[in-house]
N, CA, C and O atoms as a printed pandas DataFrame, in Angstrom:
     atom_number atom_name residue_name chain_id  residue_number  x_coord  y_coord  z_coord
0              1         N          UNK        A               1   77.398  109.389   94.178
1              2        CA          UNK        A               1   78.350  109.435   95.274
2              3         C          UNK        A               1   79.726  109.807   94.733
3              4         O          UNK        A               1   80.178  109.242   93.737
4              5         N          UNK        A               2   80.383  110.742   95.378
5              6        CA          UNK        A               2   81.728  111.122   94.979
6              7         C          UNK        A               2   82.715  110.641   96.024
7              8         O          UNK        A               2   82.382  110.496   97.200
8              9         N          UNK        A               3   83.922  110.398   95.577
9             10        CA          UNK        A               3   84.992  109.963   96.467
10            11         C          UNK        A               3   85.980  111.110   96.573
11            12         O          UNK        A               3   86.386  111.688   95.565
12            13         N          UNK        A               4   86.364  111.434   97.799
13            14        CA          UNK        A               4   87.362  112.478   97.987
14            15         C          UNK        A               4   88.662  112.080   97.311
15            16         O          UNK        A               4   89.086  110.928   97.407
16            17         N          UNK        A               5   89.300  113.028   96.625
17            18        CA          UNK        A               5   90.551  112.701   95.961
18            19         C          UNK        A               5   91.639  112.360   96.975
19            20         O          UNK        A               5   92.437  111.451   96.748
20            21         N          UNK        A               6   91.673  113.077   98.080
21            22        CA          UNK        A               6   92.654  112.811   99.129
22            23         C          UNK        A               6   91.900  112.544  100.432
23            24         O          UNK        A               6   91.801  113.432  101.279
24            25         N          UNK        A               7   91.363  111.319  100.604
25            26        CA          UNK        A               7   90.560  111.042  101.801
26            27         C          UNK        A               7   91.404  111.109  103.066
27            28         O          UNK        A               7   92.577  110.736  103.080
28            29         N          UNK        A               8   90.778  111.589  104.112
29            30        CA          UNK        A               8   91.431  111.653  105.416
30            31         C          UNK        A               8   91.580  110.235  105.942
31            32         O          UNK        A               8   90.600  109.497  106.037
32            33         N          UNK        A               9   92.807  109.854  106.285
33            34        CA          UNK        A               9   93.034  108.514  106.830
34            35         C          UNK        A               9   92.679  108.552  108.314
35            36         O          UNK        A               9   93.057  109.479  109.030
36            37         N          UNK        A              10   91.957  107.549  108.759
37            38        CA          UNK        A              10   91.521  107.485  110.151
38            39         C          UNK        A              10   92.476  106.607  110.953
39            40         O          UNK        A              10   93.237  105.819  110.390
40            41         N          UNK        A              11   92.423  106.753  112.261
41            42        CA          UNK        A              11   93.350  106.051  113.147
42            43         C          UNK        A              11   93.303  104.543  112.936
43            44         O          UNK        A              11   94.340  103.883  113.013
44            45         N          UNK        A              12   92.129  103.984  112.672
45            46        CA          UNK        A              12   92.023  102.530  112.550
46            47         C          UNK        A              12   92.205  102.037  111.114
47            48         O          UNK        A              12   91.935  100.869  110.833
48            49         N          UNK        A              13   92.650  102.886  110.215
49            50        CA          UNK        A              13   92.888  102.494  108.823
50            51         C          UNK        A              13   94.381  102.405  108.545
51            52         O          UNK        A              13   95.200  103.001  109.244
52            53         N          UNK        A              14   94.709  101.651  107.515
53            54        CA          UNK        A              14   96.062  101.683  106.979
54            55         C          UNK        A              14   95.951  102.153  105.541
55            56         O          UNK        A              14   94.854  102.198  104.985
56            57         N          UNK        A              15   97.053  102.496  104.945
57            58        CA          UNK        A              15   97.035  102.929  103.550
58            59         C          UNK        A              15   96.545  101.813  102.637
59            60         O          UNK        A              15   96.023  102.077  101.554
60            61         N          UNK        A              16   96.712  100.567  103.071
61            62        CA          UNK        A              16   96.221   99.441  102.266
62            63         C          UNK        A              16   94.699   99.417  102.184
63            64         O          UNK        A              16   94.146   98.766  101.298
64            65         N          UNK        A              17   94.005  100.115  103.090
65            66        CA          UNK        A              17   92.543  100.164  103.078
66            67         C          UNK        A              17   91.996  101.149  102.049
67            68         O          UNK        A              17   90.811  101.094  101.717
68            69         N          UNK        A              18   92.828  102.039  101.544
69            70        CA          UNK        A              18   92.375  103.090  100.636
70            71         C          UNK        A              18   92.487  102.647   99.176
71            72         O          UNK        A              18   93.274  101.756   98.855
72            73         N          UNK        A              19   91.697  103.271   98.292
73            74        CA          UNK        A              19   91.746  102.894   96.872
74            75         C          UNK        A              19   93.111  103.184   96.249
75            76         O          UNK        A              19   93.763  104.177   96.571
76            77         N          UNK        A              20   93.519  102.301   95.357
77            78        CA          UNK        A              20   94.773  102.448   94.621
78            79         C          UNK        A              20   94.455  102.760   93.168
79            80         O          UNK        A              20   93.559  102.158   92.577
80            81         N          UNK        A              21   95.188  103.695   92.600
81            82        CA          UNK        A              21   95.055  104.026   91.187
82            83         C          UNK        A              21   96.379  103.674   90.528
83            84         O          UNK        A              21   97.442  104.005   91.053
84            85         N          UNK        A              22   96.323  103.001   89.375
85            86        CA          UNK        A              22   97.540  102.627   88.660
86            87         C          UNK        A              22   97.650  103.427   87.372
87            88         O          UNK        A              22   96.657  103.702   86.699
88            89         N          UNK        A              23   98.892  103.793   87.046
89            90        CA          UNK        A              23   99.191  104.539   85.834
90            91         C          UNK        A              23  100.308  103.837   85.078
91            92         O          UNK        A              23  101.188  103.225   85.684
92            93         N          UNK        A              24  100.271  103.926   83.748
93            94        CA          UNK        A              24  101.406  103.542   82.925
94            95         C          UNK        A              24  101.977  104.847   82.384
95            96         O          UNK        A              24  101.239  105.704   81.898
96            97         N          UNK        A              25  103.281  104.988   82.471
97            98        CA          UNK        A              25  103.898  106.233   82.040
98            99         C          UNK        A              25  105.184  106.001   81.285
99           100         O          UNK        A              25  105.894  105.019   81.505
100          101         N          UNK        A              26  105.465  106.925   80.392
101          102        CA          UNK        A              26  106.704  106.899   79.617
102          103         C          UNK        A              26  107.827  107.478   80.471
103          104         O          UNK        A              26  107.641  108.497   81.137
104          105         N          UNK        A              27  108.976  106.838   80.454
105          106        CA          UNK        A              27  110.114  107.308   81.234
106          107         C          UNK        A              27  110.909  108.401   80.522
107          108         O          UNK        A              27  111.772  109.029   81.136
108          109         N          UNK        A              28  110.633  108.640   79.231
109          110        CA          UNK        A              28  111.342  109.682   78.497
110          111         C          UNK        A              28  110.575  111.000   78.450
111          112         O          UNK        A              28  111.131  112.014   78.029
112          113         N          UNK        A              29  109.321  111.007   78.869
113          114        CA          UNK        A              29  108.535  112.240   78.868
114          115         C          UNK        A              29  107.541  112.179   80.024
115          116         O          UNK        A              29  107.640  111.307   80.887
116          117         N          UNK        A              30  106.604  113.084   80.039
117          118        CA          UNK        A              30  105.661  113.137   81.156
118          119         C          UNK        A              30  104.311  112.514   80.825
119          120         O          UNK        A              30  103.396  112.567   81.648
120          121         N          UNK        A              31  104.163  111.927   79.644
121          122        CA          UNK        A              31  102.872  111.363   79.259
122          123         C          UNK        A              31  102.584  110.092   80.056
123          124         O          UNK        A              31  103.453  109.239   80.236
124          125         N          UNK        A              32  101.342  109.988   80.529
125          126        CA          UNK        A              32  100.917  108.800   81.263
126          127         C          UNK        A              32   99.425  108.607   81.074
127          128         O          UNK        A              32   98.718  109.513   80.632
128          129         N          UNK        A              33   98.956  107.418   81.413
129          130        CA          UNK        A              33   97.532  107.106   81.317
130          131         C          UNK        A              33   97.129  106.275   82.519
131          132         O          UNK        A              33   97.863  105.388   82.953
132          133         N          UNK        A              34   95.965  106.571   83.046
133          134        CA          UNK        A              34   95.436  105.765   84.139
134          135         C          UNK        A              34   95.031  104.411   83.582
135          136         O          UNK        A              34   94.382  104.324   82.540
136          137         N          UNK        A              35   95.420  103.358   84.285
137          138        CA          UNK        A              35   95.066  102.006   83.857
138          139         C          UNK        A              35   93.675  101.704   84.400
139          140         O          UNK        A              35   93.483  101.538   85.604
140          141         N          UNK        A              36   92.718  101.636   83.495
141          142        CA          UNK        A              36   91.345  101.286   83.842
142          143         C          UNK        A              36   91.016   99.992   83.123
143          144         O          UNK        A              36   91.880   99.401   82.477
144          145         N          UNK        A              37   89.777   99.552   83.232
145          146        CA          UNK        A              37   89.381   98.309   82.570
146          147         C          UNK        A              37   89.644   98.344   81.072
147          148         O          UNK        A              37   89.938   97.305   80.481
148          149         N          UNK        A              38   89.546   99.517   80.442
149          150        CA          UNK        A              38   89.722   99.599   78.999
150          151         C          UNK        A              38   91.136   99.901   78.541
151          152         O          UNK        A              38   91.376   99.985   77.337
152          153         N          UNK        A              39   92.078  100.066   79.453
153          154        CA          UNK        A              39   93.445  100.451   79.077
154          155         C          UNK        A              39   94.398   99.292   79.332
155          156         O          UNK        A              39   94.579   98.858   80.470
156          157         N          UNK        A              40   95.002   98.799   78.264
157          158        CA          UNK        A              40   96.039   97.775   78.362
158          159         C          UNK        A              40   97.377   98.512   78.357
159          160         O          UNK        A              40   97.686   99.185   77.374
160          161         N          UNK        A              41   98.181   98.412   79.416
161          162        CA          UNK        A              41   99.414   99.192   79.492
162          163         C          UNK        A              41  100.399   98.898   78.363
163          164         O          UNK        A              41  101.087   99.807   77.898
164          165         N          UNK        A              42  100.477   97.655   77.919
165          166        CA          UNK        A              42  101.407   97.318   76.829
166          167         C          UNK        A              42  100.925   97.944   75.525
167          168         O          UNK        A              42  101.729   98.477   74.759
168          169         N          UNK        A              43   99.628   97.885   75.268
169          170        CA          UNK        A              43   99.085   98.499   74.054
170          171         C          UNK        A              43   99.252  100.016   74.093
171          172         O          UNK        A              43   99.546  100.635   73.070
172          173         N          UNK        A              44   99.067  100.615   75.269
173          174        CA          UNK        A              44   99.276  102.055   75.403
174          175         C          UNK        A              44  100.733  102.401   75.094
175          176         O          UNK        A              44  101.008  103.370   74.386
176          177         N          UNK        A              45  101.661  101.607   75.623
177          178        CA          UNK        A              45  103.088  101.854   75.385
178          179         C          UNK        A              45  103.431  101.714   73.903
179          180         O          UNK        A              45  104.192  102.519   73.365
180          181         N          UNK        A              46  102.878  100.707   73.244
181          182        CA          UNK        A              46  103.135  100.538   71.810
182          183         C          UNK        A              46  102.612  101.736   71.021
183          184         O          UNK        A              46  103.294  102.237   70.127
184          185         N          UNK        A              47  101.407  102.197   71.348
185          186        CA          UNK        A              47  100.843  103.356   70.654
186          187         C          UNK        A              47  101.688  104.601   70.907
187          188         O          UNK        A              47  101.878  105.415   70.004
188          189         N          UNK        A              48  102.192  104.752   72.120
189          190        CA          UNK        A              48  103.052  105.897   72.439
190          191         C          UNK        A              48  104.340  105.834   71.615
191          192         O          UNK        A              48  104.814  106.856   71.119
192          193         N          UNK        A              49  104.895  104.646   71.472
193          194        CA          UNK        A              49  106.133  104.475   70.708
194          195         C          UNK        A              49  105.921  104.762   69.220
195          196         O          UNK        A              49  106.845  105.209   68.542
196          197         N          UNK        A              50  104.721  104.510   68.711
197          198        CA          UNK        A              50  104.427  104.874   67.316
198          199         C          UNK        A              50  104.541  106.386   67.149
199          200         O          UNK        A              50  105.072  106.862   66.145
200          201         N          UNK        A              51  104.044  107.142   68.127
201          202        CA          UNK        A              51  104.099  108.608   68.056
202          203         C          UNK        A              51  105.484  109.150   68.387
203          204         O          UNK        A              51  105.898  110.175   67.847
204          205         N          UNK        A              52  106.192  108.470   69.267
205          206        CA          UNK        A              52  107.519  108.907   69.734
206          207         C          UNK        A              52  108.465  107.705   69.666
207          208         O          UNK        A              52  108.700  107.066   70.691
208          209         N          UNK        A              53  109.015  107.375   68.492
209          210        CA          UNK        A              53  109.775  106.127   68.319
210          211         C          UNK        A              53  110.972  105.962   69.264
211          212         O          UNK        A              53  111.373  104.833   69.548
212          213         N          UNK        A              54  111.531  107.031   69.740
213          214        CA          UNK        A              54  112.691  106.953   70.629
214          215         C          UNK        A              54  112.273  106.760   72.091
215          216         O          UNK        A              54  113.138  106.605   72.953
216          217         N          UNK        A              55  110.985  106.765   72.386
217          218        CA          UNK        A              55  110.482  106.531   73.744
218          219         C          UNK        A              55  110.160  105.045   73.884
219          220         O          UNK        A              55  109.140  104.570   73.386
220          221         N          UNK        A              56  111.039  104.321   74.565
221          222        CA          UNK        A              56  110.920  102.856   74.591
222          223         C          UNK        A              56  110.891  102.247   75.991
223          224         O          UNK        A              56  110.832  101.025   76.124
224          225         N          UNK        A              57  110.930  103.062   77.025
225          226        CA          UNK        A              57  110.890  102.519   78.386
226          227         C          UNK        A              57  109.699  103.115   79.137
227          228         O          UNK        A              57  109.400  104.303   79.021
228          229         N          UNK        A              58  109.027  102.254   79.914
229          230        CA          UNK        A              58  107.780  102.634   80.565
230          231         C          UNK        A              58  107.760  102.112   81.995
231          232         O          UNK        A              58  108.511  101.204   82.350
232          233         N          UNK        A              59  106.899  102.693   82.798
233          234        CA          UNK        A              59  106.772  102.296   84.201
234          235         C          UNK        A              59  105.293  102.265   84.573
235          236         O          UNK        A              59  104.512  103.108   84.134
236          237         N          UNK        A              60  104.921  101.279   85.391
237          238        CA          UNK        A              60  103.584  101.251   85.980
238          239         C          UNK        A              60  103.734  101.693   87.433
239          240         O          UNK        A              60  104.545  101.149   88.182
240          241         N          UNK        A              61  102.947  102.678   87.811
241          242        CA          UNK        A              61  103.007  103.255   89.145
242          243         C          UNK        A              61  101.658  103.109   89.833
243          244         O          UNK        A              61  100.617  103.389   89.239
244          245         N          UNK        A              62  101.681  102.671   91.081
245          246        CA          UNK        A              62  100.462  102.617   91.894
246          247         C          UNK        A              62  100.466  103.808   92.838
247          248         O          UNK        A              62  101.485  104.117   93.456
248          249         N          UNK        A              63   99.329  104.472   92.947
249          250        CA          UNK        A              63   99.220  105.664   93.771
250          251         C          UNK        A              63   98.070  105.513   94.760
251          252         O          UNK        A              63   96.978  105.073   94.400
252          253         N          UNK        A              64   98.333  105.881   96.003
253          254        CA          UNK        A              64   97.287  105.949   97.021
254          255         C          UNK        A              64   97.276  107.388   97.522
255          256         O          UNK        A              64   98.248  107.849   98.120
256          257         N          UNK        A              65   96.179  108.094   97.278
257          258        CA          UNK        A              65   96.048  109.470   97.757
258          259         C          UNK        A              65   95.410  109.451   99.142
259          260         O          UNK        A              65   94.466  108.700   99.386
260          261         N          UNK        A              66   95.930  110.281  100.049
261          262        CA          UNK        A              66   95.356  110.379  101.389
262          263         C          UNK        A              66   95.753  111.705  102.001
263          264         O          UNK        A              66   96.633  112.401  101.495
264          265         N          UNK        A              67   95.099  112.042  103.088
265          266        CA          UNK        A              67   95.459  113.252  103.817
266          267         C          UNK        A              67   95.445  112.955  105.314
267          268         O          UNK        A              67   94.839  111.982  105.764
268          269         N          UNK        A              68   96.113  113.797  106.061
269          270        CA          UNK        A              68   96.159  113.703  107.521
270          271         C          UNK        A              68   95.985  115.109  108.081
271          272         O          UNK        A              68   96.089  116.100  107.358
272          273         N          UNK        A              69   95.724  115.175  109.358
273          274        CA          UNK        A              69   95.745  116.463  110.037
274          275         C          UNK        A              69   96.950  116.472  110.965
275          276         O          UNK        A              69   97.447  115.419  111.364
276          277         N          UNK        A              70   97.400  117.633  111.295
277          278        CA          UNK        A              70   98.611  117.772  112.092
278          279         C          UNK        A              70   98.488  117.133  113.469
279          280         O          UNK        A              70   99.472  116.614  113.997
280          281         N          UNK        A              71   97.308  117.162  114.051
281          282        CA          UNK        A              71   97.149  116.703  115.432
282          283         C          UNK        A              71   96.565  115.298  115.569
283          284         O          UNK        A              71   96.329  114.852  116.692
284          285         N          UNK        A              72   96.327  114.594  114.481
285          286        CA          UNK        A              72   95.712  113.271  114.597
286          287         C          UNK        A              72   96.739  112.204  114.958
287          288         O          UNK        A              72   97.915  112.305  114.609
288          289         N          UNK        A              73   96.268  111.184  115.662
289          290        CA          UNK        A              73   97.131  110.052  116.004
290          291         C          UNK        A              73   96.970  109.005  114.918
291          292         O          UNK        A              73   95.850  108.673  114.530
292          293         N          UNK        A              74   98.077  108.489  114.432
293          294        CA          UNK        A              74   98.061  107.485  113.371
294          295         C          UNK        A              74   98.529  106.143  113.910
295          296         O          UNK        A              74   99.148  106.087  114.973
296          297         N          UNK        A              75   98.242  105.062  113.195
297          298        CA          UNK        A              75   98.791  103.763  113.581
298          299         C          UNK        A              75  100.314  103.832  113.606
299          300         O          UNK        A              75  100.915  104.686  112.954
300          301         N          UNK        A              76  100.926  102.938  114.354
301          302        CA          UNK        A              76  102.385  102.920  114.453
302          303         C          UNK        A              76  103.004  102.760  113.076
303          304         O          UNK        A              76  103.948  103.476  112.740
304          305         N          UNK        A              77  102.493  101.836  112.272
305          306        CA          UNK        A              77  103.009  101.629  110.919
306          307         C          UNK        A              77  101.827  101.617  109.947
307          308         O          UNK        A              77  101.249  100.558  109.703
308          309         N          UNK        A              78  101.454  102.784  109.382
309          310        CA          UNK        A              78  100.261  102.839  108.549
310          311         C          UNK        A              78  100.382  102.082  107.230
311          312         O          UNK        A              78   99.377  101.911  106.541
312          313         N          UNK        A              79  101.568  101.628  106.858
313          314        CA          UNK        A              79  101.739  100.918  105.591
314          315         C          UNK        A              79  101.679   99.407  105.788
315          316         O          UNK        A              79  101.449   98.671  104.829
316          317         N          UNK        A              80  101.877   98.947  106.985
317          318        CA          UNK        A              80  101.919   97.499  107.237
318          319         C          UNK        A              80  100.580   96.846  106.914
319          320         O          UNK        A              80   99.525   97.446  107.123
320          321         N          UNK        A              81  100.623   95.606  106.399
321          322        CA          UNK        A              81   99.372   94.906  106.065
322          323         C          UNK        A              81   98.557   94.549  107.288
323          324         O          UNK        A              81   97.483   93.959  107.164
């Protein structure tokens, strides 16, 4: 079974119903890694700093991919819990 990268959000769904992907990324460059069961964000950041000693600030970002159509009706507040 495959999951659409940008699933179409339906009228009775909110963005909270869709899968979330988390990334740890360096703020001094564009390198990032998806946080999965095997990825510890602090360990990833330490390893990145070994390669790039001046890169010392990092961010964890949560992403929800979705799509809509121009004519679909959406909930009043699709982000609300």
